[in-house]
């Protein structure tokens, strides 16, 4: 049995933070929220988070810098970027830096829950590397069928 997933919400807008908190509380997650990037990194030093919902435009440290720092220090954490200012350039940059998903505000509760659930599922599968599969040579670069 898995422990409840830990989710961190990082957004400078209190209404958005509270909305995400309400949406995910019913999804059986342990949730914490902070208002800026510096606080996010401070909290992550104390506790590991499975998923981070991250705003891009915040005072102080911007979301891309936070994403970069998270993926360098805690690569196993999945990050979902949620922004009110979506552009193709920031979407490509977020994915290049390792974001699991990129959502444009406004996002509804169902979108937040689905994206978070998808990120949690991806993390669980990434942690389920089965030695049996590696031993028999199934995977990229194997010569199956030869």
XYZ file of C-alpha atoms in Angstrom:
146
model
C 0.000 0.000 0.000
C 1.269 3.451 -0.876
C 1.380 6.409 1.496
C -0.767 9.382 0.618
C 0.977 11.489 -2.015
C 2.472 14.798 -0.888
C 1.536 17.764 -3.060
C 2.960 21.283 -2.852
C 1.053 24.231 -4.327
C 3.205 27.252 -5.209
C 1.288 30.361 -6.277
C 1.431 33.998 -5.198
C -2.364 34.341 -5.544
C -4.074 33.212 -2.327
C -7.387 32.532 -4.113
C -5.623 30.155 -6.521
C -3.786 28.414 -3.660
C -7.022 27.890 -1.738
C -8.800 26.655 -4.867
C -6.107 24.034 -5.536
C -6.115 23.029 -1.867
C -9.887 22.482 -1.920
C -9.712 20.553 -5.191
C -6.995 18.189 -4.011
C -8.162 17.641 -0.430
C -10.950 15.466 -1.790
C -8.380 13.536 -3.866
C -6.755 11.958 -0.783
C -3.485 13.894 -0.898
C -1.427 15.558 1.807
C -1.239 19.142 0.607
C 0.817 22.154 1.555
C 0.775 25.607 -0.047
C 3.251 28.464 -0.215
C 3.175 31.888 -1.855
C 6.555 32.124 -3.574
C 9.481 30.208 -5.019
C 11.864 30.804 -2.128
C 9.353 29.365 0.341
C 8.774 26.403 -1.977
C 12.452 25.474 -1.990
C 12.692 25.998 1.765
C 9.734 23.678 2.390
C 11.130 21.078 -0.011
C 14.383 21.010 1.958
C 12.335 19.861 4.958
C 9.915 17.473 3.246
C 9.808 15.592 -0.042
C 6.874 16.219 -2.361
C 5.615 13.841 -5.015
C 3.983 16.595 -7.066
C 4.451 20.366 -7.202
C 1.818 22.639 -8.769
C 3.886 25.655 -9.799
C 2.890 29.113 -10.990
C 5.314 30.764 -13.421
C 4.892 34.481 -12.685
C 5.558 35.245 -9.046
C 7.407 38.024 -7.255
C 11.002 37.193 -6.423
C 12.103 33.873 -7.851
C 10.096 33.069 -11.003
C 8.562 29.675 -11.705
C 11.135 28.595 -14.309
C 13.948 29.159 -11.818
C 12.023 27.175 -9.205
C 11.374 24.367 -11.712
C 15.077 24.250 -12.594
C 16.071 24.077 -8.900
C 13.486 21.384 -8.105
C 14.586 19.159 -10.977
C 18.255 19.558 -10.012
C 17.765 18.792 -6.307
C 14.694 16.528 -6.366
C 14.408 14.994 -9.845
C 11.900 12.421 -8.577
C 9.335 15.188 -7.875
C 6.875 15.735 -10.697
C 6.136 19.388 -11.489
C 2.978 20.715 -13.107
C 3.335 24.278 -14.361
C 0.120 26.305 -14.171
C 0.269 29.797 -15.650
C -2.021 32.669 -16.481
C 0.394 33.758 -19.221
C 0.862 30.695 -21.441
C 3.184 30.899 -24.422
C 4.663 28.285 -26.690
C 8.155 29.342 -25.587
C 7.474 28.875 -21.862
C 5.683 25.575 -22.511
C 8.675 24.239 -24.448
C 11.109 25.498 -21.809
C 9.085 23.938 -18.975
C 9.001 20.561 -20.719
C 12.715 20.797 -21.530
C 13.425 21.431 -17.834
C 11.408 18.349 -16.875
C 7.862 19.534 -16.142
C 5.287 16.755 -16.253
C 2.545 19.035 -17.581
C 1.843 22.654 -18.515
C -1.640 24.063 -17.910
C -3.099 27.461 -18.771
C -5.189 29.321 -16.188
C -8.003 29.343 -15.487
C -7.979 25.655 -14.603
C -10.911 23.904 -13.023
C -10.816 21.407 -10.183
C -11.138 18.428 -12.532
C -8.117 19.545 -14.568
C -6.034 20.007 -11.412
C -7.073 16.611 -10.042
C -6.463 14.829 -13.372
C -3.039 16.406 -13.908
C -2.008 15.644 -10.318
C -3.276 12.066 -10.582
C -1.365 11.598 -13.837
C 1.833 12.914 -12.268
C 1.428 10.616 -9.259
C 0.835 7.624 -11.547
C 3.920 8.495 -13.592
C 6.016 8.717 -10.440
C 4.733 5.350 -9.169
C 5.598 3.694 -12.501
C 9.038 5.297 -12.520
C 9.666 3.830 -9.074
C 8.516 0.364 -10.233
C 11.569 -0.618 -12.242
C 11.294 -4.360 -12.313
C 14.558 -6.303 -12.210
C 12.935 -9.204 -14.073
C 12.335 -7.027 -17.128
C 15.932 -5.745 -17.041
C 17.301 -9.280 -16.623
C 15.601 -10.671 -19.729
C 16.641 -7.718 -21.847
C 13.279 -6.172 -22.661
C 13.529 -2.462 -23.287
C 15.260 0.090 -25.429
C 18.126 -1.304 -27.369
C 17.237 -4.976 -26.830
C 17.412 -7.325 -29.750
C 14.013 -8.932 -29.195
C 12.913 -11.078 -32.058
C 16.410 -11.741 -33.438
